[in-house]
Amino acid sequence: MDQSLAITDARGMTLIEVVTVLIIVAILAALILPRFMGIGGYSANAAQGDVIAAAQYARQLALLGNGNITLSVQGGSVTVQSNGQDLPAPGGKGYPVTIPGTAQTNLSVSFTSGTGSVVNATQTSSITLTDSGGEGRVVCISPTGLAYAGPCS
């Protein structure tokens, strides 16, 4: 066997290939690690999304004429009720739903049957949510019943 042939067949990675792999790994780490380590308010973002989704669900049920629907955010839980009865959440789980954060402002809002507006509301309601890392997010519910991420106006 020719020794020179065996040496020329062995191939390593070029510097450009190594740098490219390192850049890709760094980008993936920056996107994924905060979600697993609770860095950057991921829990507050998730809690905000859960409350907005529950408010939109409650408003939709009210718009469909299912009677007045109540959204309640207390501490670390969100409840959607009709006539004092917990309603099923989309996806099979029932309310109340535990959120990954705590509400600094406890709030109960009723959506009017047929219109979806908030009963007797003249200004936007604000719910402040804080996760265990101290990161905060705000959910706003307008008098027309629309829920959105803060800041509230």
PDB file of C-alpha atoms in Angstrom:
ATOM      1  CA  MET A   1       0.000   0.000   0.000  1.00  0.00           C
ATOM      2  CA  ASP A   2       1.260   3.419  -0.910  1.00  0.00           C
ATOM      3  CA  GLN A   3       1.743   5.618   2.232  1.00  0.00           C
ATOM      4  CA  SER A   4       1.327   8.886   0.322  1.00  0.00           C
ATOM      5  CA  LEU A   5      -2.147   7.881  -0.919  1.00  0.00           C
ATOM      6  CA  ALA A   6      -3.420   7.237   2.636  1.00  0.00           C
ATOM      7  CA  ILE A   7      -2.265  10.680   3.786  1.00  0.00           C
ATOM      8  CA  THR A   8      -3.900  12.582   0.932  1.00  0.00           C
ATOM      9  CA  ASP A   9      -7.258  10.819   1.450  1.00  0.00           C
ATOM     10  CA  ALA A  10      -7.596  12.177   5.003  1.00  0.00           C
ATOM     11  CA  ARG A  11      -9.545  15.464   4.954  1.00  0.00           C
ATOM     12  CA  GLY A  12     -10.413  17.838   7.777  1.00  0.00           C
ATOM     13  CA  MET A  13     -12.721  20.823   8.026  1.00  0.00           C
ATOM     14  CA  THR A  14     -11.635  24.188   6.691  1.00  0.00           C
ATOM     15  CA  LEU A  15     -11.617  27.267   8.907  1.00  0.00           C
ATOM     16  CA  ILE A  16     -14.667  28.646   7.081  1.00  0.00           C
ATOM     17  CA  GLU A  17     -16.643  25.468   7.786  1.00  0.00           C
ATOM     18  CA  VAL A  18     -15.735  25.564  11.488  1.00  0.00           C
ATOM     19  CA  VAL A  19     -16.722  29.242  11.818  1.00  0.00           C
ATOM     20  CA  THR A  20     -20.014  28.595   9.990  1.00  0.00           C
ATOM     21  CA  VAL A  21     -20.913  25.747  12.343  1.00  0.00           C
ATOM     22  CA  LEU A  22     -20.057  27.869  15.393  1.00  0.00           C
ATOM     23  CA  ILE A  23     -22.264  30.718  14.154  1.00  0.00           C
ATOM     24  CA  ILE A  24     -25.206  28.373  13.583  1.00  0.00           C
ATOM     25  CA  VAL A  25     -24.804  26.825  17.043  1.00  0.00           C
ATOM     26  CA  ALA A  26     -24.613  30.281  18.666  1.00  0.00           C
ATOM     27  CA  ILE A  27     -27.819  31.426  16.934  1.00  0.00           C
ATOM     28  CA  LEU A  28     -29.688  28.283  17.967  1.00  0.00           C
ATOM     29  CA  ALA A  29     -28.448  28.606  21.555  1.00  0.00           C
ATOM     30  CA  ALA A  30     -29.581  32.246  21.712  1.00  0.00           C
ATOM     31  CA  LEU A  31     -33.071  31.261  20.564  1.00  0.00           C
ATOM     32  CA  ILE A  32     -33.575  28.055  22.549  1.00  0.00           C
ATOM     33  CA  LEU A  33     -31.763  28.452  25.887  1.00  0.00           C
ATOM     34  CA  PRO A  34     -33.890  31.320  27.245  1.00  0.00           C
ATOM     35  CA  ARG A  35     -37.023  29.197  26.889  1.00  0.00           C
ATOM     36  CA  PHE A  36     -35.575  26.379  28.975  1.00  0.00           C
ATOM     37  CA  MET A  37     -33.876  28.528  31.592  1.00  0.00           C
ATOM     38  CA  GLY A  38     -36.662  31.074  32.198  1.00  0.00           C
ATOM     39  CA  ILE A  39     -34.519  33.956  30.960  1.00  0.00           C
ATOM     40  CA  GLY A  40     -35.971  36.942  29.172  1.00  0.00           C
ATOM     41  CA  GLY A  41     -39.549  36.849  30.427  1.00  0.00           C
ATOM     42  CA  TYR A  42     -40.692  33.814  28.467  1.00  0.00           C
ATOM     43  CA  SER A  43     -43.113  32.928  31.272  1.00  0.00           C
ATOM     44  CA  ALA A  44     -44.522  36.458  31.284  1.00  0.00           C
ATOM     45  CA  ASN A  45     -44.979  36.265  27.511  1.00  0.00           C
ATOM     46  CA  ALA A  46     -46.747  32.908  27.836  1.00  0.00           C
ATOM     47  CA  ALA A  47     -49.018  34.232  30.605  1.00  0.00           C
ATOM     48  CA  GLN A  48     -49.849  37.281  28.485  1.00  0.00           C
ATOM     49  CA  GLY A  49     -50.736  35.049  25.535  1.00  0.00           C
ATOM     50  CA  ASP A  50     -52.916  32.811  27.729  1.00  0.00           C
ATOM     51  CA  VAL A  51     -54.886  35.764  29.133  1.00  0.00           C
ATOM     52  CA  ILE A  52     -55.375  37.352  25.695  1.00  0.00           C
ATOM     53  CA  ALA A  53     -56.533  33.996  24.278  1.00  0.00           C
ATOM     54  CA  ALA A  54     -59.008  33.518  27.151  1.00  0.00           C
ATOM     55  CA  ALA A  55     -60.371  37.064  26.684  1.00  0.00           C
ATOM     56  CA  GLN A  56     -60.793  36.523  22.942  1.00  0.00           C
ATOM     57  CA  TYR A  57     -62.539  33.197  23.602  1.00  0.00           C
ATOM     58  CA  ALA A  58     -64.907  34.799  26.149  1.00  0.00           C
ATOM     59  CA  ARG A  59     -65.725  37.647  23.748  1.00  0.00           C
ATOM     60  CA  GLN A  60     -66.319  35.220  20.890  1.00  0.00           C
ATOM     61  CA  LEU A  61     -68.744  33.175  23.009  1.00  0.00           C
ATOM     62  CA  ALA A  62     -70.598  36.367  23.971  1.00  0.00           C
ATOM     63  CA  LEU A  63     -70.757  37.500  20.329  1.00  0.00           C
ATOM     64  CA  LEU A  64     -72.331  34.171  19.408  1.00  0.00           C
ATOM     65  CA  GLY A  65     -75.187  34.907  21.812  1.00  0.00           C
ATOM     66  CA  ASN A  66     -74.257  32.469  24.588  1.00  0.00           C
ATOM     67  CA  GLY A  67     -75.293  34.936  27.300  1.00  0.00           C
ATOM     68  CA  ASN A  68     -72.986  37.217  29.252  1.00  0.00           C
ATOM     69  CA  ILE A  69     -69.569  35.576  29.588  1.00  0.00           C
ATOM     70  CA  THR A  70     -67.234  36.422  32.463  1.00  0.00           C
ATOM     71  CA  LEU A  71     -63.438  36.424  32.269  1.00  0.00           C
ATOM     72  CA  SER A  72     -61.720  36.327  35.647  1.00  0.00           C
ATOM     73  CA  VAL A  73     -57.975  36.669  36.232  1.00  0.00           C
ATOM     74  CA  GLN A  74     -56.981  35.984  39.845  1.00  0.00           C
ATOM     75  CA  GLY A  75     -53.383  35.329  40.911  1.00  0.00           C
ATOM     76  CA  GLY A  76     -52.057  32.517  38.736  1.00  0.00           C
ATOM     77  CA  SER A  77     -55.325  31.404  37.147  1.00  0.00           C
ATOM     78  CA  VAL A  78     -57.704  32.444  34.374  1.00  0.00           C
ATOM     79  CA  THR A  79     -61.377  31.434  34.316  1.00  0.00           C
ATOM     80  CA  VAL A  80     -64.074  31.831  31.665  1.00  0.00           C
ATOM     81  CA  GLN A  81     -67.604  31.338  33.004  1.00  0.00           C
ATOM     82  CA  SER A  82     -71.214  31.524  31.910  1.00  0.00           C
ATOM     83  CA  ASN A  83     -73.796  31.911  34.688  1.00  0.00           C
ATOM     84  CA  GLY A  84     -71.195  30.945  37.297  1.00  0.00           C
ATOM     85  CA  GLN A  85     -70.259  27.701  35.530  1.00  0.00           C
ATOM     86  CA  ASP A  86     -66.693  27.122  34.268  1.00  0.00           C
ATOM     87  CA  LEU A  87     -66.620  26.656  30.517  1.00  0.00           C
ATOM     88  CA  PRO A  88     -64.435  24.188  28.614  1.00  0.00           C
ATOM     89  CA  ALA A  89     -61.283  25.701  27.189  1.00  0.00           C
ATOM     90  CA  PRO A  90     -60.462  25.213  23.516  1.00  0.00           C
ATOM     91  CA  GLY A  91     -58.349  22.087  23.095  1.00  0.00           C
ATOM     92  CA  GLY A  92     -60.189  19.981  25.687  1.00  0.00           C
ATOM     93  CA  LYS A  93     -58.919  21.438  28.958  1.00  0.00           C
ATOM     94  CA  GLY A  94     -61.475  23.107  31.174  1.00  0.00           C
ATOM     95  CA  TYR A  95     -61.238  26.416  32.950  1.00  0.00           C
ATOM     96  CA  PRO A  96     -59.713  27.520  35.258  1.00  0.00           C
ATOM     97  CA  VAL A  97     -56.350  27.461  33.496  1.00  0.00           C
ATOM     98  CA  THR A  98     -53.129  28.001  35.434  1.00  0.00           C
ATOM     99  CA  ILE A  99     -50.876  30.614  33.833  1.00  0.00           C
ATOM    100  CA  PRO A 100     -47.054  30.702  34.113  1.00  0.00           C
ATOM    101  CA  GLY A 101     -47.049  33.953  36.053  1.00  0.00           C
ATOM    102  CA  THR A 102     -49.156  35.835  38.565  1.00  0.00           C
ATOM    103  CA  ALA A 103     -51.596  38.673  38.025  1.00  0.00           C
ATOM    104  CA  GLN A 104     -50.688  41.761  39.994  1.00  0.00           C
ATOM    105  CA  THR A 105     -54.126  43.178  39.164  1.00  0.00           C
ATOM    106  CA  ASN A 106     -57.056  40.847  39.858  1.00  0.00           C
ATOM    107  CA  LEU A 107     -59.818  41.526  37.365  1.00  0.00           C
ATOM    108  CA  SER A 108     -63.232  40.208  36.453  1.00  0.00           C
ATOM    109  CA  VAL A 109     -64.771  41.352  33.148  1.00  0.00           C
ATOM    110  CA  SER A 110     -68.176  40.464  31.695  1.00  0.00           C
ATOM    111  CA  PHE A 111     -68.698  40.458  27.933  1.00  0.00           C
ATOM    112  CA  THR A 112     -72.224  41.386  26.750  1.00  0.00           C
ATOM    113  CA  SER A 113     -74.150  38.730  24.871  1.00  0.00           C
ATOM    114  CA  GLY A 114     -74.572  39.549  21.181  1.00  0.00           C
ATOM    115  CA  THR A 115     -72.167  42.527  21.087  1.00  0.00           C
ATOM    116  CA  GLY A 116     -69.057  41.201  22.841  1.00  0.00           C
ATOM    117  CA  SER A 117     -68.483  44.569  24.505  1.00  0.00           C
ATOM    118  CA  VAL A 118     -67.501  44.851  28.164  1.00  0.00           C
ATOM    119  CA  VAL A 119     -70.481  45.443  30.467  1.00  0.00           C
ATOM    120  CA  ASN A 120     -70.568  49.040  31.827  1.00  0.00           C
ATOM    121  CA  ALA A 121     -66.993  49.785  30.684  1.00  0.00           C
ATOM    122  CA  THR A 122     -66.004  53.349  29.841  1.00  0.00           C
ATOM    123  CA  GLN A 123     -62.242  52.872  29.742  1.00  0.00           C
ATOM    124  CA  THR A 124     -59.689  50.176  28.945  1.00  0.00           C
ATOM    125  CA  SER A 125     -59.036  47.629  31.696  1.00  0.00           C
ATOM    126  CA  SER A 126     -55.438  46.672  32.458  1.00  0.00           C
ATOM    127  CA  ILE A 127     -54.061  43.382  33.814  1.00  0.00           C
ATOM    128  CA  THR A 128     -50.404  43.311  34.881  1.00  0.00           C
ATOM    129  CA  LEU A 129     -48.748  39.880  34.836  1.00  0.00           C
ATOM    130  CA  THR A 130     -45.386  39.079  36.432  1.00  0.00           C
ATOM    131  CA  ASP A 131     -43.347  35.869  36.167  1.00  0.00           C
ATOM    132  CA  SER A 132     -41.053  34.391  38.822  1.00  0.00           C
ATOM    133  CA  GLY A 133     -38.061  36.252  37.360  1.00  0.00           C
ATOM    134  CA  GLY A 134     -39.771  39.609  37.870  1.00  0.00           C
ATOM    135  CA  GLU A 135     -40.441  40.154  34.165  1.00  0.00           C
ATOM    136  CA  GLY A 136     -43.810  41.818  33.571  1.00  0.00           C
ATOM    137  CA  ARG A 137     -46.326  42.078  30.756  1.00  0.00           C
ATOM    138  CA  VAL A 138     -49.637  43.930  30.458  1.00  0.00           C
ATOM    139  CA  VAL A 139     -52.919  42.794  28.901  1.00  0.00           C
ATOM    140  CA  CYS A 140     -55.462  45.441  27.931  1.00  0.00           C
ATOM    141  CA  ILE A 141     -59.196  44.891  27.411  1.00  0.00           C
ATOM    142  CA  SER A 142     -60.973  47.753  25.658  1.00  0.00           C
ATOM    143  CA  PRO A 143     -64.623  48.703  26.320  1.00  0.00           C
ATOM    144  CA  THR A 144     -65.466  47.091  22.956  1.00  0.00           C
ATOM    145  CA  GLY A 145     -64.081  43.788  24.314  1.00  0.00           C
ATOM    146  CA  LEU A 146     -60.867  43.606  22.287  1.00  0.00           C
ATOM    147  CA  ALA A 147     -57.879  42.163  24.179  1.00  0.00           C
ATOM    148  CA  TYR A 148     -54.335  43.127  23.271  1.00  0.00           C
ATOM    149  CA  ALA A 149     -50.797  43.368  24.634  1.00  0.00           C
ATOM    150  CA  GLY A 150     -50.037  46.574  26.561  1.00  0.00           C
ATOM    151  CA  PRO A 151     -49.260  49.313  27.120  1.00  0.00           C
ATOM    152  CA  CYS A 152     -52.893  50.341  27.487  1.00  0.00           C
ATOM    153  CA  SER A 153     -54.052  53.735  26.259  1.00  0.00           C
TER     154      SER A 153
END
